[in-house]
mmCIF file of C-alpha atoms and ligand atoms in Angstrom:
data_model
loop_
_atom_site.group_PDB
_atom_site.id
_atom_site.type_symbol
_atom_site.label_atom_id
_atom_site.label_comp_id
_atom_site.label_asym_id
_atom_site.label_seq_id
_atom_site.Cartn_x
_atom_site.Cartn_y
_atom_site.Cartn_z
ATOM 1 C CA MET A 1 0.042 0.128 -0.084
ATOM 2 C CA ARG A 2 1.016 3.695 -0.625
ATOM 3 C CA VAL A 3 0.402 5.922 2.093
ATOM 4 C CA LEU A 4 0.641 9.454 1.923
ATOM 5 C CA VAL A 5 1.193 11.483 5.627
ATOM 6 C CA THR A 6 1.394 15.016 6.986
ATOM 7 C CA GLY A 7 2.772 15.960 9.839
ATOM 8 C CA ALA A 8 5.436 13.043 9.335
ATOM 9 C CA THR A 9 7.851 14.375 10.829
ATOM 10 C CA GLY A 10 6.285 15.315 13.969
ATOM 11 C CA MET A 11 6.492 12.759 17.261
ATOM 12 C CA ILE A 12 3.452 10.464 16.274
ATOM 13 C CA GLY A 13 4.152 11.103 12.422
ATOM 14 C CA ARG A 14 7.858 9.385 12.638
ATOM 15 C CA GLY A 15 6.366 6.444 14.566
ATOM 16 C CA VAL A 16 3.754 6.091 12.193
ATOM 17 C CA VAL A 17 6.047 6.099 9.092
ATOM 18 C CA ALA A 18 8.375 3.750 10.786
ATOM 19 C CA ALA A 19 5.646 1.278 11.121
ATOM 20 C CA LEU A 20 4.340 1.392 7.938
ATOM 21 C CA ALA A 21 7.630 1.273 6.260
ATOM 22 C CA ALA A 22 8.298 -1.920 8.498
ATOM 23 C CA ARG A 23 5.913 -3.836 6.787
ATOM 24 C CA GLY A 24 6.570 -2.905 3.653
ATOM 25 C CA ASP A 25 4.141 -0.183 2.682
ATOM 26 C CA GLU A 26 5.493 2.781 0.795
ATOM 27 C CA VAL A 27 5.475 5.978 2.248
ATOM 28 C CA VAL A 28 5.320 9.553 0.780
ATOM 29 C CA ALA A 29 5.524 12.400 3.485
ATOM 30 C CA LEU A 30 4.215 16.096 3.078
ATOM 31 C CA SER A 31 6.189 18.856 4.820
ATOM 32 C CA ARG A 32 6.908 22.349 5.143
ATOM 33 C CA ASP A 33 10.472 21.573 4.558
ATOM 34 C CA PRO A 34 11.029 18.240 2.482
ATOM 35 C CA GLU A 35 15.140 18.383 3.079
ATOM 36 C CA ARG A 36 14.580 18.177 6.699
ATOM 37 C CA ALA A 37 11.777 15.278 6.346
ATOM 38 C CA ARG A 38 14.169 13.124 4.273
ATOM 39 C CA ALA A 39 17.099 13.711 6.609
ATOM 40 C CA LEU A 40 14.733 12.811 9.785
ATOM 41 C CA LEU A 41 12.767 10.204 8.044
ATOM 42 C CA GLY A 42 15.430 8.197 5.667
ATOM 43 C CA ALA A 43 16.155 7.664 2.161
ATOM 44 C CA GLY A 44 13.373 5.169 1.779
ATOM 45 C CA VAL A 45 10.602 7.888 2.292
ATOM 46 C CA GLU A 46 9.732 10.233 -0.778
ATOM 47 C CA ALA A 47 9.103 13.441 0.970
ATOM 48 C CA HIS A 48 7.214 16.236 -1.215
ATOM 49 C CA ALA A 49 6.771 20.057 0.089
ATOM 50 C CA TRP A 50 3.646 21.319 1.158
ATOM 51 C CA PRO A 51 5.260 24.955 2.319
ATOM 52 C CA GLU A 52 1.952 26.745 3.254
ATOM 53 C CA PRO A 53 -0.528 24.309 4.263
ATOM 54 C CA GLN A 54 -2.909 26.423 5.372
ATOM 55 C CA LEU A 55 -2.710 28.840 2.072
ATOM 56 C CA THR A 56 -2.124 26.379 -0.337
ATOM 57 C CA PRO A 57 -3.160 23.162 -1.864
ATOM 58 C CA PRO A 58 -1.181 19.997 -1.290
ATOM 59 C CA PRO A 59 0.545 18.717 -4.681
ATOM 60 C CA GLN A 60 -1.765 16.952 -6.210
ATOM 61 C CA PRO A 61 0.354 13.929 -8.157
ATOM 62 C CA PRO A 62 1.574 12.239 -4.606
ATOM 63 C CA LEU A 63 -2.106 12.627 -3.373
ATOM 64 C CA GLU A 64 -3.600 10.802 -6.447
ATOM 65 C CA ARG A 65 -1.189 8.131 -6.267
ATOM 66 C CA SER A 66 -2.047 6.970 -2.734
ATOM 67 C CA ASP A 67 -3.735 4.908 -1.402
ATOM 68 C CA ALA A 68 -4.535 6.119 2.320
ATOM 69 C CA LEU A 69 -4.038 9.761 3.691
ATOM 70 C CA VAL A 70 -3.167 9.927 7.238
ATOM 71 C CA HIS A 71 -3.170 13.556 7.936
ATOM 72 C CA LEU A 72 -1.299 14.676 11.435
ATOM 73 C CA LEU A 73 -0.104 18.181 10.977
ATOM 74 C CA GLY A 74 -1.049 20.778 13.283
ATOM 75 C CA GLU A 75 1.064 23.591 15.158
ATOM 76 C CA PRO A 76 2.059 22.497 18.941
ATOM 77 C CA VAL A 77 -0.923 23.103 21.336
ATOM 78 C CA ALA A 78 1.186 22.847 24.689
ATOM 79 C CA GLN A 79 3.020 26.429 24.324
ATOM 80 C CA ARG A 80 1.766 29.760 25.939
ATOM 81 C CA TRP A 81 -1.825 30.448 24.000
ATOM 82 C CA SER A 82 -1.285 34.219 22.967
ATOM 83 C CA PRO A 83 -4.058 35.419 20.523
ATOM 84 C CA GLU A 84 -1.052 34.800 17.906
ATOM 85 C CA ALA A 85 -0.432 31.003 18.919
ATOM 86 C CA LYS A 86 -4.361 30.375 19.482
ATOM 87 C CA ARG A 87 -4.734 31.463 15.637
ATOM 88 C CA ARG A 88 -1.927 29.104 14.388
ATOM 89 C CA ILE A 89 -2.942 26.304 16.411
ATOM 90 C CA ARG A 90 -6.417 27.035 14.606
ATOM 91 C CA ASP A 91 -5.249 27.757 11.287
ATOM 92 C CA SER A 92 -2.840 25.338 10.865
ATOM 93 C CA ARG A 93 -5.556 22.445 11.488
ATOM 94 C CA ILE A 94 -8.756 23.927 10.024
ATOM 95 C CA LEU A 95 -7.336 25.693 6.756
ATOM 96 C CA SER A 96 -5.197 22.975 6.134
ATOM 97 C CA THR A 97 -7.963 20.302 6.282
ATOM 98 C CA ARG A 98 -10.023 22.256 3.858
ATOM 99 C CA GLN A 99 -7.181 22.485 1.703
ATOM 100 C CA LEU A 100 -6.392 18.578 1.603
ATOM 101 C CA VAL A 101 -10.135 17.763 1.232
ATOM 102 C CA ALA A 102 -10.748 20.317 -1.296
ATOM 103 C CA ALA A 103 -7.482 18.385 -3.137
ATOM 104 C CA LEU A 104 -9.079 14.789 -2.295
ATOM 105 C CA ARG A 105 -12.615 16.006 -3.948
ATOM 106 C CA ALA A 106 -10.958 17.122 -6.722
ATOM 107 C CA ALA A 107 -9.209 13.869 -7.545
ATOM 108 C CA GLY A 108 -12.495 12.141 -7.509
ATOM 109 C CA ASP A 109 -12.002 8.473 -8.237
ATOM 110 C CA ARG A 110 -8.564 8.944 -8.029
ATOM 111 C CA ALA A 111 -9.014 9.988 -4.457
ATOM 112 C CA PRO A 112 -7.245 7.601 -1.616
ATOM 113 C CA GLY A 113 -9.382 5.133 -0.148
ATOM 114 C CA VAL A 114 -9.353 6.685 2.981
ATOM 115 C CA LEU A 115 -8.313 9.675 5.207
ATOM 116 C CA VAL A 116 -7.281 9.119 8.617
ATOM 117 C CA SER A 117 -7.701 12.733 9.918
ATOM 118 C CA GLN A 118 -6.413 13.336 13.502
ATOM 119 C CA SER A 119 -8.382 14.923 16.356
ATOM 120 C CA ALA A 120 -8.162 15.246 19.675
ATOM 121 C CA THR A 121 -10.073 14.428 23.217
ATOM 122 C CA GLY A 122 -10.237 17.927 23.471
ATOM 123 C CA TRP A 123 -13.609 17.305 21.349
ATOM 124 C CA TYR A 124 -15.445 17.062 24.716
ATOM 125 C CA GLY A 125 -14.017 19.889 26.805
ATOM 126 C CA PRO A 126 -13.751 19.334 30.728
ATOM 127 C CA ALA A 127 -16.423 16.961 31.476
ATOM 128 C CA GLY A 128 -15.611 15.810 35.103
ATOM 129 C CA ASP A 129 -15.567 11.691 35.546
ATOM 130 C CA GLU A 130 -18.351 11.150 32.879
ATOM 131 C CA GLN A 131 -17.396 8.388 30.831
ATOM 132 C CA LEU A 132 -16.930 9.816 27.204
ATOM 133 C CA GLU A 133 -17.508 7.431 24.324
ATOM 134 C CA GLU A 134 -17.576 8.926 20.688
ATOM 135 C CA THR A 135 -21.482 9.689 20.760
ATOM 136 C CA ALA A 136 -20.749 12.553 23.564
ATOM 137 C CA PRO A 137 -21.369 15.917 22.269
ATOM 138 C CA ALA A 138 -18.386 18.561 21.793
ATOM 139 C CA GLY A 139 -17.637 20.885 24.696
ATOM 140 C CA SER A 140 -17.530 24.623 24.477
ATOM 141 C CA ASP A 141 -13.881 25.911 25.241
ATOM 142 C CA PHE A 142 -11.000 27.050 22.932
ATOM 143 C CA LEU A 143 -10.159 23.233 22.088
ATOM 144 C CA ALA A 144 -13.342 21.749 21.654
ATOM 145 C CA GLY A 145 -13.997 24.566 19.309
ATOM 146 C CA VAL A 146 -10.738 24.055 17.278
ATOM 147 C CA VAL A 147 -11.706 20.205 17.472
ATOM 148 C CA ALA A 148 -15.289 20.401 16.354
ATOM 149 C CA ASP A 149 -14.129 22.621 13.325
ATOM 150 C CA TRP A 150 -11.283 20.646 12.731
ATOM 151 C CA GLU A 151 -13.490 17.346 12.527
ATOM 152 C CA ARG A 152 -16.049 19.092 10.314
ATOM 153 C CA GLU A 153 -13.683 20.157 7.519
ATOM 154 C CA ALA A 154 -12.349 16.299 7.562
ATOM 155 C CA ARG A 155 -15.917 14.930 7.262
ATOM 156 C CA ALA A 156 -16.493 16.990 4.189
ATOM 157 C CA ALA A 157 -14.504 14.123 2.263
ATOM 158 C CA GLU A 158 -16.924 11.879 3.274
ATOM 159 C CA SER A 159 -18.908 12.037 -0.151
ATOM 160 C CA THR A 160 -15.472 11.016 -1.808
ATOM 161 C CA THR A 161 -13.827 8.603 0.632
ATOM 162 C CA ARG A 162 -13.674 6.762 3.863
ATOM 163 C CA VAL A 163 -12.938 9.331 6.940
ATOM 164 C CA VAL A 164 -12.185 8.199 10.223
ATOM 165 C CA CYS A 165 -11.446 11.165 13.109
ATOM 166 C CA THR A 166 -8.971 9.657 15.484
ATOM 167 C CA ARG A 167 -9.595 11.416 19.071
ATOM 168 C CA THR A 168 -6.555 10.953 20.220
ATOM 169 C CA GLY A 169 -5.814 11.417 24.016
ATOM 170 C CA VAL A 170 -2.528 12.480 25.944
ATOM 171 C CA VAL A 171 0.178 10.243 24.301
ATOM 172 C CA LEU A 172 3.187 8.894 26.707
ATOM 173 C CA SER A 173 6.113 8.923 24.353
ATOM 174 C CA PRO A 174 9.806 8.269 25.274
ATOM 175 C CA GLY A 175 10.690 11.457 22.804
ATOM 176 C CA GLY A 176 8.636 14.369 24.228
ATOM 177 C CA GLY A 177 4.899 15.119 24.415
ATOM 178 C CA ALA A 178 3.221 15.659 28.089
ATOM 179 C CA LEU A 179 5.632 13.042 30.000
ATOM 180 C CA ALA A 180 8.861 14.985 28.897
ATOM 181 C CA LYS A 181 7.052 18.152 30.484
ATOM 182 C CA MET A 182 6.406 16.519 33.977
ATOM 183 C CA LEU A 183 9.656 14.113 34.235
ATOM 184 C CA PRO A 184 12.189 16.819 35.513
ATOM 185 C CA PHE A 185 9.775 17.686 38.222
ATOM 186 C CA PHE A 186 9.356 14.129 39.276
ATOM 187 C CA ARG A 187 12.962 13.058 38.910
ATOM 188 C CA LEU A 188 13.806 15.550 41.726
ATOM 189 C CA GLY A 189 11.157 14.274 43.559
ATOM 190 C CA ILE A 190 9.286 17.482 43.368
ATOM 191 C CA GLY A 191 6.399 16.252 41.264
ATOM 192 C CA GLY A 192 2.553 15.273 42.145
ATOM 193 C CA PRO A 193 -1.060 15.650 41.572
ATOM 194 C CA VAL A 194 -1.905 18.969 39.717
ATOM 195 C CA ALA A 195 -5.013 20.865 40.683
ATOM 196 C CA GLY A 196 -6.327 18.664 43.215
ATOM 197 C CA GLY A 197 -5.696 15.417 41.004
ATOM 198 C CA ARG A 198 -9.361 14.074 40.344
ATOM 199 C CA GLN A 199 -9.335 15.433 36.826
ATOM 200 C CA TYR A 200 -9.210 12.490 34.446
ATOM 201 C CA VAL A 201 -6.050 12.193 31.832
ATOM 202 C CA PRO A 202 -6.902 10.269 28.823
ATOM 203 C CA TRP A 203 -3.542 8.512 28.401
ATOM 204 C CA ILE A 204 -2.057 6.547 25.771
ATOM 205 C CA HIS A 205 0.705 4.736 24.616
ATOM 206 C CA LEU A 206 2.763 5.835 21.587
ATOM 207 C CA ASP A 207 2.637 2.411 20.470
ATOM 208 C CA ASP A 208 -0.867 2.049 20.673
ATOM 209 C CA VAL A 209 -1.708 5.398 19.360
ATOM 210 C CA ILE A 210 0.809 4.293 15.982
ATOM 211 C CA ALA A 211 -0.942 0.971 15.636
ATOM 212 C CA ALA A 212 -4.433 2.599 16.205
ATOM 213 C CA LEU A 213 -4.186 4.808 13.584
ATOM 214 C CA ILE A 214 -2.857 2.016 11.474
ATOM 215 C CA HIS A 215 -5.766 0.071 12.458
ATOM 216 C CA CYS A 216 -8.160 2.541 10.960
ATOM 217 C CA VAL A 217 -6.308 2.933 7.785
ATOM 218 C CA ASP A 218 -6.557 -0.715 7.074
ATOM 219 C CA ASP A 219 -10.189 -1.816 8.449
ATOM 220 C CA ALA A 220 -12.745 -0.875 6.382
ATOM 221 C CA ARG A 221 -15.388 -0.485 8.984
ATOM 222 C CA ALA A 222 -13.861 2.356 10.484
ATOM 223 C CA ASP A 223 -15.495 5.691 10.136
ATOM 224 C CA GLY A 224 -16.213 8.781 11.905
ATOM 225 C CA PRO A 225 -14.694 9.433 15.151
ATOM 226 C CA VAL A 226 -12.418 6.883 17.191
ATOM 227 C CA ASN A 227 -11.432 7.636 20.479
ATOM 228 C CA VAL A 228 -7.462 6.690 20.819
ATOM 229 C CA THR A 229 -6.982 6.308 24.362
ATOM 230 C CA ALA A 230 -6.064 3.289 26.641
ATOM 231 C CA PRO A 231 -9.281 1.458 27.924
ATOM 232 C CA ASN A 232 -8.256 2.190 31.596
ATOM 233 C CA PRO A 233 -8.111 6.008 31.938
ATOM 234 C CA VAL A 234 -6.800 7.308 35.087
ATOM 235 C CA THR A 235 -7.178 10.678 37.627
ATOM 236 C CA ASN A 236 -4.242 12.957 37.516
ATOM 237 C CA ALA A 237 -3.298 11.855 41.076
ATOM 238 C CA GLN A 238 -3.104 8.616 40.131
ATOM 239 C CA LEU A 239 -0.892 9.073 36.734
ATOM 240 C CA SER A 240 1.451 11.197 39.238
ATOM 241 C CA ARG A 241 1.462 7.904 41.858
ATOM 242 C CA ALA A 242 2.314 5.385 38.905
ATOM 243 C CA LEU A 243 4.778 8.245 37.794
ATOM 244 C CA GLY A 244 6.597 8.253 41.019
ATOM 245 C CA ARG A 245 6.539 4.595 41.931
ATOM 246 C CA ALA A 246 7.920 3.950 38.373
ATOM 247 C CA LEU A 247 10.648 6.259 38.756
ATOM 248 C CA GLY A 248 10.938 5.249 42.325
ATOM 249 C CA ARG A 249 10.491 9.026 43.548
ATOM 250 C CA PRO A 250 7.868 10.389 45.737
ATOM 251 C CA ALA A 251 4.970 11.947 44.106
ATOM 252 C CA VAL A 252 3.233 13.836 46.704
ATOM 253 C CA LEU A 253 3.714 17.410 46.385
ATOM 254 C CA PRO A 254 0.381 18.988 45.362
ATOM 255 C CA VAL A 255 0.964 21.502 42.091
ATOM 256 C CA PRO A 256 -1.773 24.062 42.783
ATOM 257 C CA ALA A 257 -3.743 25.185 39.692
ATOM 258 C CA LEU A 258 -2.928 28.654 40.124
ATOM 259 C CA ALA A 259 1.054 27.784 39.741
ATOM 260 C CA ILE A 260 -0.411 26.080 36.447
ATOM 261 C CA ARG A 261 -2.003 29.207 35.595
ATOM 262 C CA LEU A 262 0.508 31.240 36.058
ATOM 263 C CA LEU A 263 3.260 29.377 34.158
ATOM 264 C CA TYR A 264 0.932 28.668 31.283
ATOM 265 C CA GLY A 265 -1.744 30.896 31.170
ATOM 266 C CA GLU A 266 -5.168 29.376 29.476
ATOM 267 C CA MET A 267 -3.095 26.460 27.947
ATOM 268 C CA ALA A 268 -3.267 25.453 31.590
ATOM 269 C CA THR A 269 -6.991 24.170 31.104
ATOM 270 C CA ILE A 270 -5.406 20.883 29.637
ATOM 271 C CA VAL A 271 -3.717 20.081 32.877
ATOM 272 C CA THR A 272 -6.240 21.274 35.408
ATOM 273 C CA THR A 273 -8.993 19.763 33.538
ATOM 274 C CA GLY A 274 -9.225 16.391 31.546
ATOM 275 C CA GLN A 275 -11.425 13.670 29.927
ATOM 276 C CA ARG A 276 -12.457 10.240 31.012
ATOM 277 C CA ALA A 277 -12.600 9.111 27.307
ATOM 278 C CA VAL A 278 -12.948 5.422 26.656
ATOM 279 C CA PRO A 279 -12.190 3.560 22.889
ATOM 280 C CA ALA A 280 -15.429 2.119 22.538
ATOM 281 C CA ARG A 281 -14.893 2.085 18.875
ATOM 282 C CA LEU A 282 -11.521 0.661 19.036
ATOM 283 C CA ARG A 283 -13.177 -2.040 21.113
ATOM 284 C CA GLU A 284 -15.876 -2.653 18.800
ATOM 285 C CA LEU A 285 -12.821 -2.978 15.861
ATOM 286 C CA GLY A 286 -11.469 -5.722 17.606
ATOM 287 C CA PHE A 287 -8.148 -3.613 18.261
ATOM 288 C CA ALA A 288 -5.804 -5.113 21.162
ATOM 289 C CA PHE A 289 -4.111 -2.453 23.047
ATOM 290 C CA ARG A 290 -0.493 -3.825 23.846
ATOM 291 C CA HIS A 291 -0.360 -1.076 26.910
ATOM 292 C CA PRO A 292 -3.430 -0.993 28.646
ATOM 293 C CA ASP A 293 -2.683 -0.082 32.219
ATOM 294 C CA ILE A 294 -0.826 3.022 33.437
ATOM 295 C CA GLU A 295 1.930 1.929 35.249
ATOM 296 C CA PRO A 296 3.629 -0.882 33.175
ATOM 297 C CA ALA A 297 2.920 1.695 30.028
ATOM 298 C CA LEU A 298 4.838 4.181 32.221
ATOM 299 C CA ARG A 299 7.446 1.777 32.941
ATOM 300 C CA ASP A 300 7.979 0.702 29.221
ATOM 301 C CA VAL A 301 8.123 4.405 27.971
ATOM 302 C CA LEU A 302 10.548 5.154 30.767
ATOM 303 C CA GLY A 303 12.854 2.060 29.779
ATOM 304 C CA ARG A 304 13.171 3.510 26.590
ATOM 305 C CA ALA A 305 13.811 7.510 27.341
HETATM 306 N N1 NAP B 1 1.302 14.493 21.059
HETATM 307 C C1 NAP B 1 -0.023 14.200 21.572
HETATM 308 O O1 NAP B 1 0.082 13.928 23.038
HETATM 309 C C2 NAP B 1 -1.416 14.618 20.590
HETATM 310 C C3 NAP B 1 -2.473 14.333 21.557
HETATM 311 C C4 NAP B 1 -3.949 14.784 20.772
HETATM 312 C C5 NAP B 1 -3.731 15.194 19.369
HETATM 313 N N2 NAP B 1 -2.374 15.383 18.983
HETATM 314 C C6 NAP B 1 -2.623 15.701 17.622
HETATM 315 O O2 NAP B 1 -1.750 15.036 16.826
HETATM 316 C C7 NAP B 1 -0.832 15.686 15.638
HETATM 317 C C8 NAP B 1 0.293 15.238 15.634
HETATM 318 O O3 NAP B 1 0.830 15.530 17.281
HETATM 319 P P1 NAP B 1 2.199 15.479 16.983
HETATM 320 O O4 NAP B 1 2.623 15.437 18.923
HETATM 321 O O5 NAP B 1 3.143 14.179 16.376
HETATM 322 O O6 NAP B 1 2.801 17.085 17.009
HETATM 323 P P2 NAP B 1 3.903 17.304 16.588
HETATM 324 O O7 NAP B 1 5.200 16.456 16.791
HETATM 325 O O8 NAP B 1 4.208 18.958 16.763
HETATM 326 O O9 NAP B 1 4.298 17.507 14.670
HETATM 327 C C9 NAP B 1 3.349 18.015 14.303
HETATM 328 C C10 NAP B 1 3.918 18.378 12.936
HETATM 329 O O10 NAP B 1 3.289 19.125 12.171
HETATM 330 C C11 NAP B 1 3.759 20.137 11.252
HETATM 331 N N3 NAP B 1 3.374 21.530 12.033
HETATM 332 C C12 NAP B 1 3.919 22.354 13.251
HETATM 333 N N4 NAP B 1 3.306 23.178 12.873
HETATM 334 C C13 NAP B 1 2.982 23.443 11.910
HETATM 335 C C14 NAP B 1 2.013 24.398 11.258
HETATM 336 N N5 NAP B 1 1.996 25.992 12.184
HETATM 337 N N6 NAP B 1 1.704 24.476 10.234
HETATM 338 C C15 NAP B 1 2.123 23.471 9.333
HETATM 339 N N7 NAP B 1 2.143 22.300 9.841
HETATM 340 C C16 NAP B 1 2.622 22.356 11.374
HETATM 341 C C17 NAP B 1 5.211 19.875 11.469
HETATM 342 O O11 NAP B 1 5.503 19.242 10.223
HETATM 343 P P3 NAP B 1 6.548 19.986 9.135
HETATM 344 O O12 NAP B 1 7.733 20.624 9.973
HETATM 345 O O13 NAP B 1 7.286 18.876 8.247
HETATM 346 O O14 NAP B 1 5.603 20.169 8.327
HETATM 347 C C18 NAP B 1 5.298 18.842 12.643
HETATM 348 O O15 NAP B 1 6.290 17.697 12.436
HETATM 349 C C19 NAP B 1 -1.641 17.280 16.001
HETATM 350 O O16 NAP B 1 -2.000 17.635 15.230
HETATM 351 C C20 NAP B 1 -1.803 17.367 17.473
HETATM 352 O O17 NAP B 1 -2.363 18.073 18.006
HETATM 353 C C21 NAP B 1 -1.081 15.118 19.740
#
C-alpha cells in the first residue's frame, strides 16, 4: 500500500512512518521542509513540499497516487496561548484540512480510499468523571471549538472517501510530549497531583496510537470519530502516583492550579481539567491494546527514554 502522511516529521508521524515502512508499505511525506523530512525519516521515504498548508493546496500527484492518507500536521498546542498562537493552532488544523479535502474532492475517483484525520479528546471539553464514548457531544472551550471545526472540515470528504477522525488522548512517549514536560519535576522528587488531581487524563502509549491509526487505515469498518485512548483512563493523582513508583521517587507534592495557570496561562486548562474518554469504537473494531494499564505503560516508556 502507498500511504501519504502529513505531519510525518512529528512525534506521532515519525512512529507511523516507521511502522508503515517496517511492514513494507511505501510512505510519502508532505512537509513544509522536505529536506529536513528526508533527513529525519530516511532515504526510503519520498518527501514532497507543502510549504503553506493553510494557504495553498497540497501537491496533487502524490495525493492521487496514494491508497491512504494520514493527516497529522498541526501547530503544537502545548505553548502559551497568545492570540497569535491560538490563531496558528486553529488555522494550521482547520485551513490545512480544508485545503486537503478540496484536493481529495478534485481527485474524484483517483482519491485515496481512506482519510485518517487526526483529532483529539479535547473535542469533549472539561467533562468531570463522566465516561465519554464517541457519541458524547462536543464541549464549548477553545480547544473543543478547534477540534469540532477540524473534524467538520475532515468529514466534508465523506462523499469522496472513507473518513476516520482519531480523537487521540495524551500520548505517553519516550521522545517528547506531556511526559517530557513532567519528568524533570518527578525525577527531582517535586512532582505530584495537579490542581487537586481528580481530573481524568485520557492517556495512551505511543505504540498504541501508532497501531490504532494504522488499524483505522486498514479496517474498512472504521469511520467517523474513534477515541484513541487507553481502555483504563486514570485521574491525574493516579498518574502521578504511578509515575512516582515507576521512577522510585516520591510524587506527593501537590501542584496548585494557580501555579500552573501562572506558568502556562489559559493553556493550563489542558492539565487542570480532563476527559475520561474510553475507546468504545476501537473495542468494537477488535483493536488489541499493547499497553492497557498505566504503570506498566510508564515503565515501558521510561525504559526507552
Ligand atoms: N502528542 C499528543 O499528545 C497529541 C494528542 C492528541 C492529538 N495530537 C495531535 O496529533 C497531531 C500530531 O501530534 P504530534 O505530537 O506528532 O505533533 P508534533 O510533534 O508537534 O508534529 C506536528 C507536525 O506538524 C507540522 N507543523 C507544526 N506546526 C505547523 C504549522 N504551524 N503549520 C503547518 N504544519 C505544522 C510539522 O511538520 P513539518 O515541519 O514537517 O511541516 C510537525 O512535525 C497534532 O495535530 C496534535 O495536535 C497530539
